[in-house]
Structure formats: structure tokens, C-alpha cells
């Protein structure tokens, strides 16, 4: 052809093979991400046939990193962390410390530099957000207590890796190309470099919190008022890439950190959900290119040239990390099932590992061998992770049958799942049991409280239950589809059960438990649609309402009152 088609060739080959391999691994019940990595290996220089331009691919990967980190920031929820902070914060820090120490020790034994060994260990310590969330979703665990702990744990890991990404460029200045400390660097110079870097990062964060937090959401509103979907999408992408670029140019902050904070600030806007939805196709497309470009740098020869080293890496990721997480969760007196779910969730590595290792490789802080081992460990751990998830329940059943200790550990109760003995008995007679303390449940409770009607709250989110108990409001944590939760809420003595959750799947179990223990109980249900109301009435479960009906009635009442003036 008369013109350069290098970029088109990369896009065609990358997207096409990513689709083929992504579809293939999905049929094997593995994350498509694994297929994208394999596609990169196929079009990389280590395999025969078509070889994509690595230089151009690297720039596309940088855009992928920006949009990937932008998405992480956009969905970053401090509430997810606060709900399980007492277990997630110490747990994540302990597990990362164990994995980093193990990685450092083996890398040091292999003769790698101090900083290279630390980066190698850190890369093995953090799990993939994409893999974990999709695994929890596929098993229906995302909204459970176990899922919340795993997500909160991951939030802490992500924050620690963001800090690591800030410090790596400093390490690159301090250490030479061979990863050994530069002899000219004195302690005072070291402190000066770290201080300057932290000052720049702090200035960037302050600017984002003071200016960005106000300016970016307002910008979204101004663009949204135009009514143009294209302009809104453009505004979101421009904010993500533009802030990431300016952060790197003006503050020497990595693209990843700049995009992460851009996402966090836009997440403050009421239009954050729309921003996430509108930018999702482009974020997904460039995320695919990111994983493809990561795969291009992988040398498959590492598998047969260094099988022992690879086995050690896999052991750190899937055994060392997992055992550390399980041990700490058990020490916090959670059931064995929770410990296994959290441990298995973290038994893989992914995008943050690639970003950190890629940065270390680009700055000559880690050898090519380290990057290949990290990538091989990621590919194999992601491939096996879904099988580990499938084995949790059979492993629990097997352990319960054969071990008294396993039965004892699995029968542990979350202290927040038990109603405190200090609750006055008079509050547990003819009370209203409210399942779900979201926007609807909270409004119901506040209206009933204003009328001095006693209530007991049943809520999945532990952090919310902790806050309610601080206010001396009777509350228990857990899934109300489990009879134990409604028993603890004293449903047998209740006058009314209000089911205010969005999830309609387990309503039948709640109704069955309530009617079995208290045939006289009245039941009111939050429905999502007229079809659900019809279903609930047909089943005889109780009265049901949709927010839309109540809103329409309220608006109509206001209109009628205004017309009557």
C-alpha cells in the first residue's frame, strides 16, 4: 500500500486475535483477559508470523493504562472500604507484606538488585481488580459479606500500588541502569529526591481536591446540558487523558496516577454513573489493547528455560498470598468459608502488576526475566483462579466431614449477626423488621421512628450496622434470605416485615421464613416494576409498592393541590 498502515495493522491484529482467544477462553469458563494476553503473545516478537510494532503498541498501552486507571478511580468507593475496614486494611497490608517479602527473598537469592527484588515482590502481591470482580459476580458473591471483604481488601491493595507507582520514578533516579545503587547518592540527596517527589504528588492531589473536585463535575453538567451524547463522551475521555498528561508534564506524576485521580474526582459528580457508562466502550477497547501489548512483551521461552523459578512464582501467588489471607481472616474470627473465599479471590495477579513491572522494566530497574516471570505467573494464576473458585464449596464440604477443627471454624458467627443482649426486650415486641437500610429502608425507618414505632434493621453491610448500633438502633448484619438473620431480628414477635432491598431474588425465602415463624406478620415489599407487584400479589406474599408509583402519586397530589388554589 502507498501509505503506512502500521497502526491499522496493530488494531486489526490485536482486536481480531483478542476476540478469538477471548471467546475461546470464555468457553473454558476463564476470564477473557487471559485470551487478550495470549493474543499479545501471538503477535509479539517472541513468536513467528506477524509482529506488531512494539513502539506504537506501547503508546496505545499507555492510553489503555490511563483509561483503565480512570475506570478504577471512577468506581473507587470509600464506602466499600469503610464497610469492612477493620479486616480489609490490616488484612491487605499483611498479605501484601508477606507476598512482597517472599518475592524479594527469592529474587535476592537469584542475584537481582535490591530495588528490582522489591518491585518483583510488590508485583506478585496485588490481585487483579477485573478478575476478582468478575469472579465474584459470576458466583453471585459480590453483594455478600464475603464479597464485600474481598472488594474492600482490593481497594487497600490498589491504594498501596498507587503509592508504589509514585515512588518508582524516584527509585529510577537513585539507582543505576543495572539496578545497583548509584554511588553518588548520599542519604541527604535521597531524602531530597523523595521529598521533592512527594511534594509534587501532594501539590497535584491538593489541586485535584480543591479545584478538580469542583471544576470537573461542573464541566460535566455544562456539557450534559447541551443534550449531545457525543460531547458528553468526549468530555469524559478528554478529562481522563488530559489530566493524566498534564499530571505527567507539570508534576512528574505517572499517567496512571493522574488518570486515577481524574476518575475519583468525576466520581464525585451525580453524573458519575453516566460518565462510567458513556466511557465504558472506549475504556474496554483500550484496556484490551493494554493487555495485548503486555502479552507482546512476554517471552514464552521462560516456561521451559526457567520452570523452577516459574513454579516458585506461582507458589507465591497462589499459595503464599492465599494462606496469608486465610490465616488473617481466621484470626479475626470469621468463618472458614469467608476465609477461603477471600483467600481464593486474591490468588492471582493482573493489571497493577503489569503496570508496576512495566514501569520497572522501562526504567531498567528489573530484568527482562523478571517481567516474563510476572506475566507467566499472571497468565497461569488467572487461568487457574476460576477452578479454585469452583472448588471452594466442595473443599468446605470435604473438610467439614473429616475435621472437627474445620467444623468449628466454619460455625463461627459474626458478632454483628447477633442482636446485642443489651437491647431492651420491650423493643422486640410488635416491632417492625426492616430488611435493607438503603435509601428506601432509611426513609421508612425515619418516618416510623418519628411516630415512636420500634424497629429492628437487617442489613448486609457491616459498616452500616456498626453505625446503627452506635446510635443504639437494634440492627443485625447478614443476608435476610438466611433464616438465622430474621430469627435474630425477632421476626417471631414482629408485627410487620418491610422488605426494602433492591434484590428481588431472595424475597420468597424471607417471606417463607417470616410466615413460618410468625403466621400473623404483615409484609410490605418494595417492588421494581408493576410485573413484580402482580407476581407478589398472585403469590400472596403481601402488599407491594414501586418507587415510581409513589413518586407519581406525590407529584399528582402536588399538581392537584396547586390547581385547587
Coordinates of C-alpha atoms in Angstrom, one line a residue:
X1 CA 0.0 0.0 0.0
X2 CA 1.2 3.6 -0.7
X3 CA 0.8 4.7 2.9
X4 CA 1.8 3.5 6.3
X5 CA -0.7 1.1 7.9
X6 CA 1.3 0.1 11.0
X7 CA -1.4 1.4 13.4
X8 CA -4.2 -0.2 11.4
X9 CA -2.3 -3.5 11.4
X10 CA -1.9 -3.4 15.2
X11 CA -5.6 -2.6 15.7
X12 CA -6.8 -5.2 13.3
X13 CA -4.4 -7.9 14.5
X14 CA -4.8 -7.0 18.2
X15 CA -8.6 -6.7 18.3
X16 CA -9.1 -9.7 16.0
X17 CA -7.0 -12.1 17.9
X18 CA -8.1 -10.8 21.2
X19 CA -11.7 -11.6 20.1
X20 CA -10.8 -15.1 19.0
X21 CA -8.7 -16.0 22.1
X22 CA -11.0 -14.2 24.5
X23 CA -14.0 -16.1 23.2
X24 CA -12.1 -19.4 23.3
X25 CA -11.1 -19.0 27.0
X26 CA -14.6 -17.8 28.0
X27 CA -15.9 -21.1 26.7
X28 CA -13.5 -22.7 29.2
X29 CA -15.0 -20.6 32.0
X30 CA -11.9 -18.4 32.2
X31 CA -11.7 -14.6 32.2
X32 CA -11.4 -13.2 28.6
X33 CA -8.5 -11.1 29.9
X34 CA -6.4 -14.3 29.6
X35 CA -7.3 -14.5 25.9
X36 CA -6.1 -10.9 25.4
X37 CA -2.7 -11.7 26.9
X38 CA -2.4 -14.8 24.7
X39 CA -3.3 -12.6 21.6
X40 CA -0.4 -10.3 22.5
X41 CA 2.0 -13.3 22.8
X42 CA 0.9 -14.4 19.3
X43 CA 1.6 -11.1 17.6
X44 CA 4.7 -10.3 19.7
X45 CA 8.3 -10.7 18.6
X46 CA 8.8 -13.9 20.6
X47 CA 6.5 -15.9 18.3
X48 CA 6.7 -16.5 14.5
X49 CA 4.5 -14.8 12.0
X50 CA 3.1 -11.3 12.1
X51 CA 4.9 -9.0 14.5
X52 CA 3.2 -5.8 15.6
X53 CA 5.2 -2.5 16.1
X54 CA 6.2 -2.6 19.8
X55 CA 6.9 1.1 20.0
X56 CA 3.4 2.0 18.7
X57 CA 1.8 -0.7 20.8
X58 CA 3.5 0.8 23.9
X59 CA 1.9 4.2 23.3
X60 CA -1.5 2.5 22.8
X61 CA -0.9 0.6 26.0
X62 CA -0.2 3.9 27.8
X63 CA -3.7 5.1 26.7
X64 CA -5.1 1.8 27.9
X65 CA -3.4 2.3 31.3
X66 CA -4.9 5.8 31.5
X67 CA -8.4 4.7 30.8
X68 CA -8.1 1.5 32.9
X69 CA -6.9 3.6 35.9
X70 CA -9.6 6.2 35.1
X71 CA -12.2 3.5 35.4
X72 CA -10.7 2.2 38.7
X73 CA -10.9 5.8 40.1
X74 CA -14.4 6.3 38.8
X75 CA -15.6 3.2 40.6
X76 CA -13.4 3.7 43.6
X77 CA -15.7 3.6 46.6
X78 CA -14.5 4.7 50.0
X79 CA -17.8 3.2 51.4
X80 CA -16.7 -0.3 50.2
X81 CA -13.5 0.1 52.3
X82 CA -15.2 1.7 55.4
X83 CA -17.7 -1.1 55.5
X84 CA -15.0 -3.7 56.1
X85 CA -12.1 -1.5 57.2
X86 CA -11.4 -3.4 60.4
X87 CA -10.5 -6.6 58.4
X88 CA -9.6 -5.2 55.0
X89 CA -6.9 -2.7 56.0
X90 CA -4.8 -5.0 58.3
X91 CA -5.5 -7.9 56.0
X92 CA -4.4 -6.3 52.8
X93 CA -1.3 -4.8 54.4
X94 CA -0.3 -8.1 56.0
X95 CA -0.9 -10.2 52.8
X96 CA 1.0 -7.7 50.7
X97 CA 3.9 -7.6 53.1
X98 CA 4.1 -11.5 53.1
X99 CA 4.0 -11.7 49.3
X100 CA 6.4 -8.9 48.8
X101 CA 8.8 -10.4 51.3
X102 CA 8.6 -13.8 49.7
X103 CA 9.2 -12.3 46.2
X104 CA 12.1 -10.2 47.5
X105 CA 13.8 -13.2 49.2
X106 CA 13.7 -15.4 46.1
X107 CA 14.7 -12.6 43.7
X108 CA 17.6 -11.7 46.0
X109 CA 18.6 -15.3 46.1
X110 CA 18.6 -15.3 42.3
X111 CA 21.1 -12.4 42.4
X112 CA 18.8 -9.5 41.4
X113 CA 19.3 -6.0 42.7
X114 CA 17.6 -4.6 45.9
X115 CA 15.2 -2.4 44.1
X116 CA 14.5 -5.0 41.4
X117 CA 13.7 -7.6 44.1
X118 CA 11.3 -5.2 45.9
X119 CA 9.5 -4.3 42.7
X120 CA 9.3 -8.0 41.8
X121 CA 7.8 -8.8 45.2
X122 CA 5.3 -6.0 45.0
X123 CA 4.2 -7.1 41.6
X124 CA 3.3 -10.5 43.0
X125 CA 1.4 -9.1 45.9
X126 CA -1.6 -7.4 44.3
X127 CA -4.6 -9.1 42.8
X128 CA -6.4 -8.1 39.5
X129 CA -9.5 -5.9 40.0
X130 CA -11.0 -7.1 36.8
X131 CA -10.6 -10.8 37.5
X132 CA -11.7 -10.5 41.2
X133 CA -14.9 -8.6 40.4
X134 CA -15.9 -10.8 37.6
X135 CA -15.3 -13.9 39.6
X136 CA -17.4 -12.7 42.5
X137 CA -20.2 -11.6 40.1
X138 CA -20.2 -15.0 38.3
X139 CA -20.7 -16.7 41.7
X140 CA -23.2 -14.3 43.0
X141 CA -20.9 -13.3 45.8
X142 CA -20.4 -9.6 45.1
X143 CA -23.1 -8.3 47.4
X144 CA -22.4 -10.8 50.2
X145 CA -20.3 -10.1 53.3
X146 CA -17.5 -12.3 51.8
X147 CA -17.6 -10.4 48.6
X148 CA -17.5 -7.0 50.4
X149 CA -14.5 -8.1 52.4
X150 CA -12.7 -9.1 49.2
X151 CA -13.6 -5.9 47.4
X152 CA -12.5 -3.7 50.4
X153 CA -9.3 -5.7 50.6
X154 CA -8.7 -5.0 46.9
X155 CA -9.3 -1.2 47.5
X156 CA -6.5 -1.2 50.0
X157 CA -4.2 -3.0 47.7
X158 CA -5.0 -0.6 44.9
X159 CA -4.2 2.4 47.1
X160 CA -0.8 0.9 48.1
X161 CA 0.1 0.2 44.5
X162 CA -0.8 3.8 43.6
X163 CA 1.7 4.9 46.2
X164 CA 4.3 2.4 44.7
X165 CA 3.8 3.9 41.3
X166 CA 4.6 7.3 42.7
X167 CA 7.9 6.1 44.3
X168 CA 9.2 4.0 41.3
X169 CA 10.4 7.0 39.3
X170 CA 12.3 8.2 42.4
X171 CA 14.0 4.8 42.6
X172 CA 14.9 5.1 38.9
X173 CA 16.8 8.3 39.7
X174 CA 18.6 6.8 42.7
X175 CA 19.6 3.5 41.1
X176 CA 21.7 3.0 38.0
X177 CA 20.7 1.1 34.8
X178 CA 21.9 -2.1 36.3
X179 CA 19.6 -1.7 39.4
X180 CA 22.5 -1.1 41.8
X181 CA 22.6 2.0 43.9
X182 CA 24.4 5.0 42.4
X183 CA 27.5 5.7 44.5
X184 CA 27.0 9.4 44.3
X185 CA 23.6 9.3 46.1
X186 CA 24.0 10.4 49.7
X187 CA 21.3 10.0 52.4
X188 CA 20.6 13.7 52.2
X189 CA 20.2 13.5 48.4
X190 CA 18.0 10.5 48.8
X191 CA 15.7 12.4 51.3
X192 CA 15.7 15.4 49.0
X193 CA 14.6 13.3 45.9
X194 CA 11.9 11.6 47.9
X195 CA 10.8 14.9 49.4
X196 CA 10.6 16.7 46.1
X197 CA 8.6 13.8 44.6
X198 CA 6.1 13.7 47.5
X199 CA 5.8 17.5 47.3
X200 CA 4.9 17.3 43.6
X201 CA 2.4 14.5 44.2
X202 CA 0.9 16.4 47.2
X203 CA 0.6 19.5 45.1
X204 CA -1.2 17.5 42.4
X205 CA -3.5 15.9 44.9
X206 CA -4.3 19.2 46.6
X207 CA -5.0 20.8 43.2
X208 CA -7.4 17.9 42.3
X209 CA -9.2 18.0 45.6
X210 CA -9.5 21.8 45.7
X211 CA -10.0 22.6 42.0
X212 CA -10.7 19.3 40.3
X213 CA -13.4 18.2 42.7
X214 CA -15.4 21.4 42.0
X215 CA -14.5 22.0 38.4
X216 CA -14.8 18.6 36.8
X217 CA -18.3 17.8 38.0
X218 CA -19.4 21.3 36.9
X219 CA -17.8 20.7 33.5
X220 CA -19.8 17.5 33.1
X221 CA -23.1 19.3 34.0
X222 CA -22.4 22.1 31.4
X223 CA -21.7 19.5 28.7
X224 CA -24.7 17.4 29.7
X225 CA -27.0 20.4 29.3
X226 CA -26.1 20.5 25.6
X227 CA -28.0 17.3 25.2
X228 CA -25.3 15.9 23.0
X229 CA -24.2 12.3 23.9
X230 CA -21.1 12.6 21.7
X231 CA -19.9 15.7 23.5
X232 CA -20.5 14.2 26.9
X233 CA -18.5 11.1 26.0
X234 CA -15.8 13.4 24.6
X235 CA -15.7 15.4 27.8
X236 CA -15.2 12.3 29.9
X237 CA -12.4 10.9 27.7
X238 CA -10.8 14.3 27.4
X239 CA -10.8 14.7 31.2
X240 CA -9.2 11.3 31.7
X241 CA -6.4 11.6 29.1
X242 CA -5.9 15.3 29.5
X243 CA -5.5 15.3 33.3
X244 CA -3.2 12.2 33.1
X245 CA -1.0 14.0 30.5
X246 CA -0.9 17.3 32.4
X247 CA -0.1 15.5 35.7
X248 CA 2.9 13.8 34.0
X249 CA 4.1 17.1 32.3
X250 CA 3.6 19.5 35.2
X251 CA 4.0 17.4 38.3
X252 CA 6.1 14.4 37.1
X253 CA 3.3 12.2 38.2
X254 CA 2.7 8.9 36.3
X255 CA -0.1 8.8 33.7
X256 CA -1.7 6.1 35.9
X257 CA -1.9 8.2 39.0
X258 CA -3.2 11.2 37.0
X259 CA -6.0 9.2 35.4
X260 CA -6.9 7.6 38.7
X261 CA -7.5 10.9 40.4
X262 CA -9.4 12.2 37.4
X263 CA -11.7 9.2 37.8
X264 CA -12.1 9.8 41.5
X265 CA -13.0 13.5 41.0
X266 CA -15.5 12.7 38.3
X267 CA -16.9 10.0 40.6
X268 CA -18.0 12.8 42.9
X269 CA -20.4 14.1 40.3
X270 CA -24.0 13.0 40.2
X271 CA -23.4 12.2 36.6
X272 CA -20.7 9.7 37.5
X273 CA -22.8 6.7 36.5
X274 CA -23.5 8.2 33.1
X275 CA -19.8 9.0 32.8
X276 CA -18.9 5.4 33.5
X277 CA -21.5 4.1 31.1
X278 CA -20.6 6.5 28.2
X279 CA -16.8 5.9 28.5
X280 CA -17.1 2.1 29.0
X281 CA -16.9 1.0 25.3
X282 CA -13.7 3.1 24.7
X283 CA -12.2 2.1 28.1
X284 CA -12.9 -1.6 27.3
X285 CA -11.3 -1.3 23.8
X286 CA -8.1 0.3 25.0
X287 CA -8.0 -2.0 28.0
X288 CA -7.9 -4.9 25.5
X289 CA -5.0 -3.2 23.7
X290 CA -3.2 -2.7 27.1
X291 CA -3.4 -6.5 27.8
X292 CA -2.5 -7.3 24.2
X293 CA 0.6 -5.1 24.4
X294 CA 1.5 -6.7 27.8
X295 CA 1.4 -10.1 26.1
X296 CA 3.7 -8.8 23.3
X297 CA 6.5 -8.3 25.8
X298 CA 6.2 -11.9 27.1
X299 CA 8.8 -14.4 26.2
X300 CA 7.3 -17.9 26.2
X301 CA 10.8 -19.4 26.5
X302 CA 10.8 -18.6 30.2
X303 CA 8.4 -21.5 30.7
X304 CA 10.9 -24.2 29.6
X305 CA 14.1 -22.3 30.4
X306 CA 13.2 -21.4 34.0
X307 CA 10.5 -23.9 35.1
X308 CA 11.7 -23.9 38.7
X309 CA 11.6 -20.2 39.0
X310 CA 8.1 -20.1 37.4
X311 CA 6.8 -22.7 39.9
X312 CA 8.2 -20.6 42.8
X313 CA 6.4 -17.5 41.4
X314 CA 3.1 -19.5 41.0
X315 CA 3.5 -20.8 44.6
X316 CA 4.0 -17.3 46.0
X317 CA 0.9 -16.0 44.1
X318 CA -1.5 -18.9 44.6
X319 CA -0.2 -20.5 47.9
X320 CA 1.7 -17.8 49.9
X321 CA -0.8 -15.0 49.3
X322 CA -3.8 -17.3 49.8
X323 CA -2.5 -18.8 53.0
X324 CA -1.6 -15.4 54.4
X325 CA -5.1 -14.1 53.7
X326 CA -6.9 -17.2 55.0
X327 CA -4.8 -17.1 58.3
X328 CA -5.5 -13.4 58.9
X329 CA -9.3 -13.7 58.2
X330 CA -9.5 -16.7 60.6
X331 CA -7.6 -14.7 63.3
X332 CA -10.3 -12.0 63.0
X333 CA -12.7 -14.8 64.0
X334 CA -14.5 -15.0 60.6
X335 CA -15.9 -18.4 59.4
X336 CA -13.8 -20.7 57.4
X337 CA -16.0 -20.2 54.3
X338 CA -15.3 -16.4 54.4
X339 CA -11.5 -17.1 54.8
X340 CA -11.5 -19.4 51.8
X341 CA -13.5 -17.0 49.6
X342 CA -11.2 -14.1 50.4
X343 CA -8.0 -16.2 50.0
X344 CA -9.0 -17.6 46.7
X345 CA -10.2 -14.2 45.4
X346 CA -6.7 -12.9 45.8
X347 CA -4.9 -15.9 44.4
X348 CA -4.0 -14.2 41.1
X349 CA -2.3 -11.0 39.8
X350 CA -3.2 -8.7 37.0
X351 CA -3.2 -5.1 35.7
X352 CA -1.5 -3.3 38.6
X353 CA 1.3 -6.0 38.5
X354 CA 1.7 -5.3 34.7
X355 CA 1.8 -1.5 35.2
X356 CA 4.3 -1.7 38.0
X357 CA 6.5 -4.3 36.3
X358 CA 6.3 -2.4 33.0
X359 CA 7.4 0.8 34.7
X360 CA 10.3 -1.1 36.4
X361 CA 11.3 -2.6 33.1
X362 CA 11.2 0.6 31.2
X363 CA 13.4 2.3 33.8
X364 CA 15.9 -0.7 33.8
X365 CA 15.1 -1.5 37.5
X366 CA 14.1 -5.1 36.8
X367 CA 15.5 -7.6 34.2
X368 CA 13.5 -8.9 31.3
X369 CA 13.4 -12.3 33.1
X370 CA 11.5 -10.7 36.0
X371 CA 8.9 -9.3 33.7
X372 CA 8.4 -12.6 31.8
X373 CA 8.1 -14.4 35.2
X374 CA 5.5 -11.9 36.4
X375 CA 3.5 -12.2 33.2
X376 CA 3.7 -16.0 33.1
X377 CA 2.6 -16.1 36.8
X378 CA -0.3 -13.8 35.9
X379 CA -1.4 -15.9 32.9
X380 CA -1.3 -19.2 34.9
X381 CA -2.9 -17.8 38.1
X382 CA -5.8 -16.2 36.2
X383 CA -6.3 -19.4 34.3
X384 CA -6.5 -21.5 37.5
X385 CA -8.4 -19.0 39.6
X386 CA -11.8 -19.9 38.2
X387 CA -11.2 -23.5 39.1
X388 CA -10.2 -22.6 42.6
X389 CA -13.4 -20.7 43.0
X390 CA -15.4 -23.8 41.8
X391 CA -13.5 -25.8 44.5
X392 CA -14.4 -23.7 47.5
X393 CA -17.7 -25.4 48.3
X394 CA -16.5 -29.0 47.7
X395 CA -13.5 -28.2 49.8
X396 CA -15.7 -26.9 52.7
X397 CA -17.9 -30.0 52.5
X398 CA -14.9 -32.3 52.5
X399 CA -13.3 -30.5 55.4
X400 CA -16.5 -30.5 57.5
X401 CA -16.9 -34.2 57.1
X402 CA -13.3 -35.1 58.1
X403 CA -12.2 -32.4 60.5
X404 CA -13.7 -31.3 63.8
X405 CA -11.5 -28.1 63.6
X406 CA -12.9 -27.3 60.2
X407 CA -16.4 -27.6 61.5
X408 CA -15.6 -25.4 64.5
X409 CA -14.0 -22.8 62.3
X410 CA -16.9 -22.8 59.8
X411 CA -19.5 -22.4 62.5
X412 CA -18.1 -19.1 63.8
X413 CA -20.6 -16.4 63.9
X414 CA -20.0 -12.8 63.0
X415 CA -20.6 -10.8 66.2
X416 CA -22.7 -8.3 64.3
X417 CA -25.1 -11.0 63.2
X418 CA -26.2 -11.4 66.8
X419 CA -28.6 -8.9 68.3
X420 CA -26.9 -7.4 71.4
X421 CA -28.2 -8.7 74.7
X422 CA -28.4 -5.1 75.8
X423 CA -31.4 -4.4 73.6
X424 CA -34.4 -3.8 75.8
X425 CA -37.0 -6.6 75.5
X426 CA -39.8 -4.1 75.2
X427 CA -38.4 -3.0 71.8
X428 CA -38.7 -6.6 70.5
X429 CA -42.5 -6.9 70.7
X430 CA -44.8 -5.9 67.9
X431 CA -41.8 -4.2 66.3
X432 CA -41.2 -3.6 62.6
X433 CA -38.4 -5.5 61.0
X434 CA -36.9 -3.6 58.0
X435 CA -34.7 -5.6 55.6
X436 CA -32.3 -3.3 53.8
X437 CA -31.1 0.1 55.0
X438 CA -30.6 1.8 51.7
X439 CA -32.4 5.0 50.5
X440 CA -35.9 3.4 50.8
X441 CA -35.2 1.5 54.0
X442 CA -33.7 4.5 55.7
X443 CA -36.7 6.7 54.8
X444 CA -39.1 4.1 56.1
X445 CA -37.2 3.9 59.4
X446 CA -37.0 7.6 59.9
X447 CA -40.8 8.0 59.3
X448 CA -41.5 5.2 61.7
X449 CA -39.1 6.5 64.3
X450 CA -40.8 9.9 64.2
X451 CA -44.0 8.1 65.2
X452 CA -42.2 6.2 68.1
X453 CA -42.6 2.8 66.3
X454 CA -40.0 0.3 67.3
X455 CA -37.8 -1.1 64.5
X456 CA -35.1 -3.7 64.0
X457 CA -32.9 -3.3 60.9
X458 CA -31.4 -6.3 59.0
X459 CA -28.7 -5.0 56.7
X460 CA -25.9 -6.8 54.6
X461 CA -23.4 -4.0 55.0
X462 CA -21.4 -4.5 58.3
X463 CA -20.2 -0.9 58.4
X464 CA -23.8 0.4 58.3
X465 CA -24.8 -2.0 61.1
X466 CA -21.9 -0.7 63.2
X467 CA -23.0 2.9 62.7
X468 CA -26.6 2.0 63.6
X469 CA -25.5 0.3 66.8
X470 CA -23.5 3.3 67.8
X471 CA -26.9 5.2 67.7
X472 CA -28.5 2.5 69.9
X473 CA -30.6 1.3 67.0
X474 CA -31.2 -2.5 67.0
X475 CA -29.6 -3.9 63.9
X476 CA -28.1 -7.2 62.7
X477 CA -25.9 -7.9 59.7
X478 CA -26.4 -10.7 57.1
X479 CA -28.5 -11.8 54.2
X480 CA -32.1 -11.9 55.3
X481 CA -32.7 -14.8 53.0
X482 CA -30.9 -16.8 55.7
X483 CA -33.5 -17.7 58.4
X484 CA -30.9 -17.0 61.1
X485 CA -30.9 -13.3 60.3
X486 CA -34.7 -12.9 60.6
X487 CA -34.6 -15.0 63.8
X488 CA -32.0 -12.7 65.3
X489 CA -34.3 -9.7 64.3
X490 CA -37.0 -11.5 66.4
X491 CA -39.4 -11.9 63.4
X492 CA -41.5 -14.2 65.6
X493 CA -42.6 -11.3 67.7
X494 CA -42.8 -8.7 64.9
X495 CA -46.0 -7.0 63.7
X496 CA -44.7 -6.1 60.3
X497 CA -41.9 -7.1 57.9
X498 CA -40.8 -4.4 55.4
X499 CA -38.6 -5.8 52.6
X500 CA -36.9 -2.7 51.2
X501 CA -34.0 -4.3 49.3
X502 CA -33.5 -3.8 45.5
X503 CA -32.8 -7.5 45.0
X504 CA -36.0 -9.5 44.5
X505 CA -34.4 -12.9 44.1
X506 CA -34.5 -14.0 47.7
X507 CA -37.8 -12.4 48.7
X508 CA -39.6 -15.7 48.6
X509 CA -37.2 -17.1 51.2
X510 CA -37.7 -14.1 53.5
X511 CA -41.5 -14.4 53.2
X512 CA -41.3 -18.2 53.9
X513 CA -39.2 -17.7 57.0
X514 CA -41.4 -14.9 58.3
X515 CA -44.7 -16.7 57.8
X516 CA -43.3 -20.0 59.3
X517 CA -42.1 -18.3 62.4
X518 CA -45.0 -15.7 62.6
X519 CA -48.1 -16.6 60.6
X520 CA -49.8 -13.3 61.6
X521 CA -47.0 -11.0 60.4
X522 CA -47.9 -8.4 57.8
X523 CA -45.5 -8.0 54.9
X524 CA -44.8 -4.9 52.8
X525 CA -42.4 -5.3 49.8
X526 CA -40.5 -2.8 47.7
X527 CA -41.1 -3.9 44.0
X528 CA -39.1 -2.8 41.0
X529 CA -41.9 -3.0 38.4
X530 CA -45.7 -3.5 38.0
X531 CA -44.9 -7.0 36.9
X532 CA -43.3 -7.7 40.2
X533 CA -46.3 -6.3 42.1
X534 CA -48.6 -8.6 40.1
X535 CA -46.3 -11.6 40.9
X536 CA -46.2 -10.8 44.7
X537 CA -49.9 -10.4 44.9
X538 CA -50.5 -13.6 43.0
X539 CA -48.2 -15.5 45.4
X540 CA -50.0 -13.8 48.3
X541 CA -46.7 -12.6 49.8
X542 CA -48.1 -9.2 50.9
X543 CA -48.6 -5.6 49.8
X544 CA -46.0 -4.2 47.4
X545 CA -45.1 -0.8 46.0
X546 CA -42.8 0.7 43.4
X547 CA -40.9 3.9 43.9
X548 CA -42.3 5.1 40.5
X549 CA -45.9 4.7 41.7
X550 CA -45.3 6.6 44.9
X551 CA -43.5 9.3 43.1
X552 CA -46.3 9.6 40.5
X553 CA -48.9 9.8 43.4
X554 CA -46.8 12.5 45.2
X555 CA -46.4 14.6 42.0
X556 CA -50.1 14.2 41.1
X557 CA -51.1 15.3 44.7
X558 CA -48.9 18.4 44.4
X559 CA -50.4 19.3 41.0
X560 CA -54.0 18.8 42.3
X561 CA -53.2 21.0 45.3
X562 CA -51.8 23.7 43.1
X563 CA -54.7 23.6 40.7
X564 CA -57.2 23.9 43.6
X565 CA -55.7 27.3 44.6

